[in-house]
Structure formats: C-alpha cells, structure tokens
C-alpha positions as a LaTeX table, in Angstrom:
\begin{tabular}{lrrr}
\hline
Residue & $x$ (\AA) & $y$ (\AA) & $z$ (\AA) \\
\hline
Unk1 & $-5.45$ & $-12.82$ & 1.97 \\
Unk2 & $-4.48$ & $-16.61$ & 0.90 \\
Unk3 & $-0.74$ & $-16.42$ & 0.36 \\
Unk4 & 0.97 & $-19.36$ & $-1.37$ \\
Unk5 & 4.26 & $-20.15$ & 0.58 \\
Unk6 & 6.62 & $-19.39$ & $-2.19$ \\
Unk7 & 4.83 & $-15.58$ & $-3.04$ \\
Unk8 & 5.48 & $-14.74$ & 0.53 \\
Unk9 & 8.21 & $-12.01$ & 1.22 \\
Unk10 & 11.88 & $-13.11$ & 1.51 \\
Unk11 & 12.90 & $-10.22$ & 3.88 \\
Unk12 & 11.00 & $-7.71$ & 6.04 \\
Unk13 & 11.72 & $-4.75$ & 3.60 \\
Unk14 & 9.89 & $-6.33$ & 0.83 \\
Unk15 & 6.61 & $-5.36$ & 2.36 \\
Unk16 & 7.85 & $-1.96$ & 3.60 \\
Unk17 & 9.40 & $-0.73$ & 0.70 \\
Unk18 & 5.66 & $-1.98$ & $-1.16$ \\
Unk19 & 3.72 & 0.25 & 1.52 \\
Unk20 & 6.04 & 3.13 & 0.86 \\
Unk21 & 6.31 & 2.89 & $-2.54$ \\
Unk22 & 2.04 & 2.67 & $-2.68$ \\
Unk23 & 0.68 & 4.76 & $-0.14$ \\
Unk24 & $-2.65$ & 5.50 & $-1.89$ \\
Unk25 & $-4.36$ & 2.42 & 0.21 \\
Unk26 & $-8.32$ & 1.08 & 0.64 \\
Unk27 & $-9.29$ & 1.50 & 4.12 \\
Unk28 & $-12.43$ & $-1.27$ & 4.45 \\
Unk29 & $-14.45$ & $-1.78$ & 7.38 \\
Unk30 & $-18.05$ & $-2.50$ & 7.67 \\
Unk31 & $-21.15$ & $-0.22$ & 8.85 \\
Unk32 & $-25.28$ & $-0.59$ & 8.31 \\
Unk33 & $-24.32$ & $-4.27$ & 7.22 \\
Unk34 & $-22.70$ & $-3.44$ & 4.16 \\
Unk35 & $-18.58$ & $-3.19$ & 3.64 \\
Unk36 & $-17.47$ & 0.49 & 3.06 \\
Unk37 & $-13.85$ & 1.25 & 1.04 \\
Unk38 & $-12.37$ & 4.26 & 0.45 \\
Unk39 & $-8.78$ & 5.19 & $-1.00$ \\
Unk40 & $-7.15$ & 7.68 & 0.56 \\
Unk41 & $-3.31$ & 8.50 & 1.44 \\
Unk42 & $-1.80$ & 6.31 & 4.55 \\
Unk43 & 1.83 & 6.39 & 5.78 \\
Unk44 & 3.55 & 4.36 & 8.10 \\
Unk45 & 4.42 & 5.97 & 12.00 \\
Unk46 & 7.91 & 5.77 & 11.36 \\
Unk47 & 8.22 & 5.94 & 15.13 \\
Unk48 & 6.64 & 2.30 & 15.75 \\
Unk49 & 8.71 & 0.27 & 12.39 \\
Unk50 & 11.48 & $-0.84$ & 15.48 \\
Unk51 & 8.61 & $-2.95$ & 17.02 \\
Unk52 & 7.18 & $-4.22$ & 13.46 \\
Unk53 & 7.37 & $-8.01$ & 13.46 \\
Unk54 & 6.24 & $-11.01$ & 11.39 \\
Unk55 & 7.56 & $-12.14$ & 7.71 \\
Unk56 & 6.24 & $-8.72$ & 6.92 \\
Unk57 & 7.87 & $-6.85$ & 9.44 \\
Unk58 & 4.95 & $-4.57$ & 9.73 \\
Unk59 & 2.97 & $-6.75$ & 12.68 \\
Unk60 & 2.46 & $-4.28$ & 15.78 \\
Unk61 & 3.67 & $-1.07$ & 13.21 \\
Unk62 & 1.02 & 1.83 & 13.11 \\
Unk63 & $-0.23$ & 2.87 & 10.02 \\
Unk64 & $-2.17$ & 6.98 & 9.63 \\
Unk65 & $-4.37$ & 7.97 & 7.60 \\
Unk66 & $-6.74$ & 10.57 & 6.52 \\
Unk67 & $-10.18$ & 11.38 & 4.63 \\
Unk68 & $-12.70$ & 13.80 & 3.70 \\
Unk69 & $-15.47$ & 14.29 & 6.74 \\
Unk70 & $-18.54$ & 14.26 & 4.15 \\
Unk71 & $-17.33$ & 11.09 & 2.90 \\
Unk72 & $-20.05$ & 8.28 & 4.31 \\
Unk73 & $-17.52$ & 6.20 & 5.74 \\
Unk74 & $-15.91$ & 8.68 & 7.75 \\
Unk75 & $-19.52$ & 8.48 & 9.82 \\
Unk76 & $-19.35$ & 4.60 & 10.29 \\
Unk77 & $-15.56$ & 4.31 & 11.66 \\
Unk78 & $-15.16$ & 4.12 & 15.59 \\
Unk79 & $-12.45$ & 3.50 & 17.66 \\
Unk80 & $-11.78$ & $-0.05$ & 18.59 \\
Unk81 & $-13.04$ & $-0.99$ & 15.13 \\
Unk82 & $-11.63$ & $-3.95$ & 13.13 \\
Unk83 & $-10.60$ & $-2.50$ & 9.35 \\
Unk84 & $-8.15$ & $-3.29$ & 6.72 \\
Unk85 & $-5.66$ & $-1.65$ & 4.66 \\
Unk86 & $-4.82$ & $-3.00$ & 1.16 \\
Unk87 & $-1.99$ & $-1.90$ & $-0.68$ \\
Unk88 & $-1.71$ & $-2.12$ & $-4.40$ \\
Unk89 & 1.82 & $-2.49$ & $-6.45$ \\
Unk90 & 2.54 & $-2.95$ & $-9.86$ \\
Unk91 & 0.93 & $-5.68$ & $-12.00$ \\
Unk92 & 0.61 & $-6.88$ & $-15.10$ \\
Unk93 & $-1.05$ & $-9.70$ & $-17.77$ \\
Unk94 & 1.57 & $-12.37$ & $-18.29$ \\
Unk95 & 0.69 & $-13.46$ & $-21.84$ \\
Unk96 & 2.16 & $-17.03$ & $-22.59$ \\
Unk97 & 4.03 & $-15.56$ & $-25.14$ \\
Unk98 & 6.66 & $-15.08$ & $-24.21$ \\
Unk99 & 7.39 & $-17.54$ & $-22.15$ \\
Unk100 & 8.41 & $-19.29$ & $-25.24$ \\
Unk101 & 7.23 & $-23.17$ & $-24.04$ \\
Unk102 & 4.22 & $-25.36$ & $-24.38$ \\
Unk103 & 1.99 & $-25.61$ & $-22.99$ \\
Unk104 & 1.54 & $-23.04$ & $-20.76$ \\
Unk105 & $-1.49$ & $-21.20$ & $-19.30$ \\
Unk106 & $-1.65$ & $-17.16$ & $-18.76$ \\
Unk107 & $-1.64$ & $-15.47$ & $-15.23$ \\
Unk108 & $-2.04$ & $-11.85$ & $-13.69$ \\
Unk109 & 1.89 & $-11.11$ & $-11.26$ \\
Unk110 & 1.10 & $-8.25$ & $-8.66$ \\
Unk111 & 2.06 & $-7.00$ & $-5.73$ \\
Unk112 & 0.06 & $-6.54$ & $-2.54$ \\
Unk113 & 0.19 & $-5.73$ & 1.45 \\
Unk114 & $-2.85$ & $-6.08$ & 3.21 \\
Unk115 & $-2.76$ & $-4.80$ & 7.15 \\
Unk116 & $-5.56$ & $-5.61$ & 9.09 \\
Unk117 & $-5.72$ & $-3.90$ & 12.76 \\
Unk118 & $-7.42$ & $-1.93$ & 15.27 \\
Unk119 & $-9.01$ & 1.72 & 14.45 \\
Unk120 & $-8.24$ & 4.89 & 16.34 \\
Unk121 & $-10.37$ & 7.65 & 15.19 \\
Unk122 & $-8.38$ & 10.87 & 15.81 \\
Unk123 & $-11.12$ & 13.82 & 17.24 \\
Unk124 & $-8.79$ & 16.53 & 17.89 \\
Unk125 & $-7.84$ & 19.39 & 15.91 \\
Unk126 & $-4.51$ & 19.06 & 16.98 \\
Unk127 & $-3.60$ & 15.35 & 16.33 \\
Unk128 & $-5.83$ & 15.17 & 12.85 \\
Unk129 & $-3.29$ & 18.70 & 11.98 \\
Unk130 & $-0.16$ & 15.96 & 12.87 \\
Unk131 & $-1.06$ & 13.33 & 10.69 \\
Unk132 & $-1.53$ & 15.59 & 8.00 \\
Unk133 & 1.58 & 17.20 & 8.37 \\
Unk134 & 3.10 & 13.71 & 8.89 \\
Unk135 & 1.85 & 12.82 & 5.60 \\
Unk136 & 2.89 & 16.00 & 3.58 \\
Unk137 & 6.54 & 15.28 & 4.92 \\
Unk138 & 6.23 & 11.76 & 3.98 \\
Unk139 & 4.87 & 12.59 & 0.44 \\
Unk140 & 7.48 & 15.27 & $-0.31$ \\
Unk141 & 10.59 & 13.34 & 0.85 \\
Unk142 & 9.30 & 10.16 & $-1.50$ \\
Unk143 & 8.06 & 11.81 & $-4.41$ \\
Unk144 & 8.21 & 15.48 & $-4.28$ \\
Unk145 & 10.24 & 17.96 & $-4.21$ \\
Unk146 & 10.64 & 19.00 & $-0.75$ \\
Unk147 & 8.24 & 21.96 & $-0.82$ \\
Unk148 & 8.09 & 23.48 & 2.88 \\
Unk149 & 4.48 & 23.36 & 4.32 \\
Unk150 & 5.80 & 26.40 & 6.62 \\
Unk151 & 4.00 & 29.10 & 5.10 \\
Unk152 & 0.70 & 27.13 & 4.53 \\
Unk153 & 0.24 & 25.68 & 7.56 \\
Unk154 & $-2.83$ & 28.35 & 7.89 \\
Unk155 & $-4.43$ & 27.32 & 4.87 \\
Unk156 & $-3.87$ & 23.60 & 6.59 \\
Unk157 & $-6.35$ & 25.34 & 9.36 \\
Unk158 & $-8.83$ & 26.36 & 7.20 \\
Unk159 & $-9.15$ & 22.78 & 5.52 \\
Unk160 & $-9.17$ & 21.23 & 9.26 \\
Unk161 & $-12.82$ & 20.96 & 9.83 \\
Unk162 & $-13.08$ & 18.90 & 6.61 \\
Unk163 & $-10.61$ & 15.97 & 7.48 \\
Unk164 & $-10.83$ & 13.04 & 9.41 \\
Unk165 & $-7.84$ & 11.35 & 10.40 \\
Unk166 & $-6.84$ & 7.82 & 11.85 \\
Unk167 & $-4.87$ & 5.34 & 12.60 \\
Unk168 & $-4.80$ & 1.77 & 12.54 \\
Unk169 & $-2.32$ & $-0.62$ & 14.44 \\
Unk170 & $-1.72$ & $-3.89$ & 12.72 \\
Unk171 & $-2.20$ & $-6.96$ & 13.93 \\
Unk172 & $-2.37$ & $-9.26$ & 11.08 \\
Unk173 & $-0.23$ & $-8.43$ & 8.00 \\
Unk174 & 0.20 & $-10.06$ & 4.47 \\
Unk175 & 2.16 & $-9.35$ & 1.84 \\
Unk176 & 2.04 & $-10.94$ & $-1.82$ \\
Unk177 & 4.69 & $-10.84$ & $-4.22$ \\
Unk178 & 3.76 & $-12.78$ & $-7.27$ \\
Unk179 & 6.63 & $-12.54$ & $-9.86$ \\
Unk180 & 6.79 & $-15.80$ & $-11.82$ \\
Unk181 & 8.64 & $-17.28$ & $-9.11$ \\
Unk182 & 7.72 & $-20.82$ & $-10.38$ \\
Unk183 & 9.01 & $-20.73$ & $-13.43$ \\
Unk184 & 12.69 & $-21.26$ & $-14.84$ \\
Unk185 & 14.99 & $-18.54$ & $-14.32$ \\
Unk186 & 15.43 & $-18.25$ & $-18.01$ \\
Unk187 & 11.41 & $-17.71$ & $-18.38$ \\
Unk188 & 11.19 & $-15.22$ & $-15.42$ \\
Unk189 & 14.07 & $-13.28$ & $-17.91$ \\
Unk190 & 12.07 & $-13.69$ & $-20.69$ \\
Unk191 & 9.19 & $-12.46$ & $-18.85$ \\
Unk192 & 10.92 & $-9.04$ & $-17.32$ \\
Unk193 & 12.52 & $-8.35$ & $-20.73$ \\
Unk194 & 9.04 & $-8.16$ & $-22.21$ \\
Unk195 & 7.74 & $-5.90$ & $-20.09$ \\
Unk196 & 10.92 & $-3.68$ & $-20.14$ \\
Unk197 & 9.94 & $-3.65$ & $-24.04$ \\
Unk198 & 6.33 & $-3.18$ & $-23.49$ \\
Unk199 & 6.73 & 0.77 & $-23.32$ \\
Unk200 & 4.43 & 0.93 & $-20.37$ \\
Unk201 & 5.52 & 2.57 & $-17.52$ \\
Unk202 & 3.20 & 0.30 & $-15.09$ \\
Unk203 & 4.52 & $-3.20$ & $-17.19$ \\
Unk204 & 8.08 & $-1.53$ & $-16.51$ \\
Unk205 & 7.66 & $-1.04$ & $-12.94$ \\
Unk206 & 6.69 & $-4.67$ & $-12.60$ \\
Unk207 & 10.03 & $-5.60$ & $-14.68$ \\
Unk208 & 12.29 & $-3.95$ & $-11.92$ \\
Unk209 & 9.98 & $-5.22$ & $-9.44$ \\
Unk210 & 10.93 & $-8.62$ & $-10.40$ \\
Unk211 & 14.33 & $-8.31$ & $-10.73$ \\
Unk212 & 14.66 & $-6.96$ & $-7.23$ \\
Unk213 & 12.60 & $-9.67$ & $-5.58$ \\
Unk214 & 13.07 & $-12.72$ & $-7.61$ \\
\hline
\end{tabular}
C-alpha cells in the first residue's frame, strides 16, 4: 500500500488500536492464478505485540484467524504461503463544502492497516479450538458483554470440523491514516464538526477518529 509520508502513523498504537478496533479483516492470497479474499474475524496474539516493530509496531506480531472449511479459499491456503490482511476503519466523502475556501477539490479520509506475512495453516483440532476461543475472549472483552464460553465449549466441538483456522506472522506492515492532515487546522475543525453533525454513526466515528490522530 503507497503511503504518503505525512498519512503515516505518529505512534505505534495508532495502527494497533485500528486492528483492534476493526477486526473483521480480508485475508488475500492467490490460488489457480486468480487472487482469493475472504472477510472473516482476525485478532492479534497478544503474546507476540512485545516483539512488534516498525512505525506500525505490528512488524514480527502474529495475527489469527479463522474461516468456514467449505469456503474455496480455505482449499488454496498452505503453510509457508505469502497473504495479506487488510484492515478497514472509518471513512467518509469530504465534500468541499465545508471546507469553506476556494478552490478546493473533494477527497475520500479513511483509515487502513494492511499486514502482509507468512501463513500457518492450523490442522489440529486442538489449536483451530484455541484460536477460536482466543477470538471469543477477544470479541467479548472489546465489544461484548463478557458472556462465558464455559458452558458452550461442547457446542464449540460440534462446529470444529467446519472451521479452519490460521495464522499469519507479519513481515511487512502499513498503516494509513488519512484525516485532512494537509489542510489548516481551522479546516480539519470545520471538517470534524460536519461530520459530528452529519447524524451518521460511520461519518461520526471518523470525526473522533480525527480528533485523536490529527
């Protein structure tokens, strides 16, 4: 991903806190000559964020994932396999509007973390049943409500033969974070007042997305 110098995250967390905040990712890789992409959920391993490096902080930092068996793709991902992971945040249209000077032009301010790697296909009954757990505890403790998987962890069995689960250590991360940064601090205002105003909960996102990065 092409990543103009001044989009580019100011601190490691930035890129974190986007992956954490996003975690319905596309997983792309390639198979019979064509590109295949599939969302699914993907957390971070929480275990390997102390060795994360890069402007990203999420170089070397192992991502899992997970995805239904009968789903193509699942038959064209092997271990040792290049892929990618994009991660979408909030965006918006940016109508010249309101920026309130001429001339101007219109433009599209997003968010997005793209982690490119190495694929480990997880075989196992036992380590697939991990990363799904993993990913229930993530999902609850973020945006749940802390239900307890306890007492349907046999139910989990049943659904085991369906899911394939992975995980991909990144190599190569991006992140882009484009909030108006090149224009005046009294247009960027202007900016994340209309979308406070807009009544959409996406546009409104963006707004405190820009005021806690720009």
């Amino acid at each position: 991903m092409y990543v103009p110098k001044g989009y580019r995250p100011q601190d490691p967390s930035w890129a974190i806190d986007a992956v954490r905040s996003n975690p319905l990712a596309v997983l792309v890789s390639s198979g019979d000559g064509s590109p295949y992409a599939t969302h699914l959920p993907v957390i971070l391993d929480t275990s390997t964020l102390d060795a994360g490096t890069g402007e990203t902080g999420l170089e070397g930092v192992t991502f899992l994932g997970h995805l239904n068996r009968q789903n193509p793709h699942w038959n064209h991902l092997a271990s040792g396999q290049r892929a990618l992971l994009i991660f979408q945040g909030p965006h918006s249209y940016i109508t010249p509007s309101v920026y309130e000077v001429s001339p101007a032009a219109p433009t599209w301010n997003f968010v997005s973390v793209h982690a490119q790697g190495s694929l480990e296909v997880i075989d196992d009954p036992a380590g697939t049943l991990d990363i799904i757990k993993a990913t229930v505890a993530a999902y609850e403790s973020d945006f749940g409500s802390d239900w307890d998987m306890a007492h349907s962890l046999d139910y989990f069995d049943e659904l085991l033969p369906g899911v394939g689960a992975f995980r991909l250590k990144a190599d190569s991360v991006q992140g882009m974070f484009k909030l108006s940064q090149e224009k005046t601090p009294e247009v960027r205002s202007r900016v994340v007042h209309a979308l406070d105003a807009s009544g959409s909960t996406t546009k409104q996102t963006l707004a405190a997305t820009m005021r806690a990065y720009t």
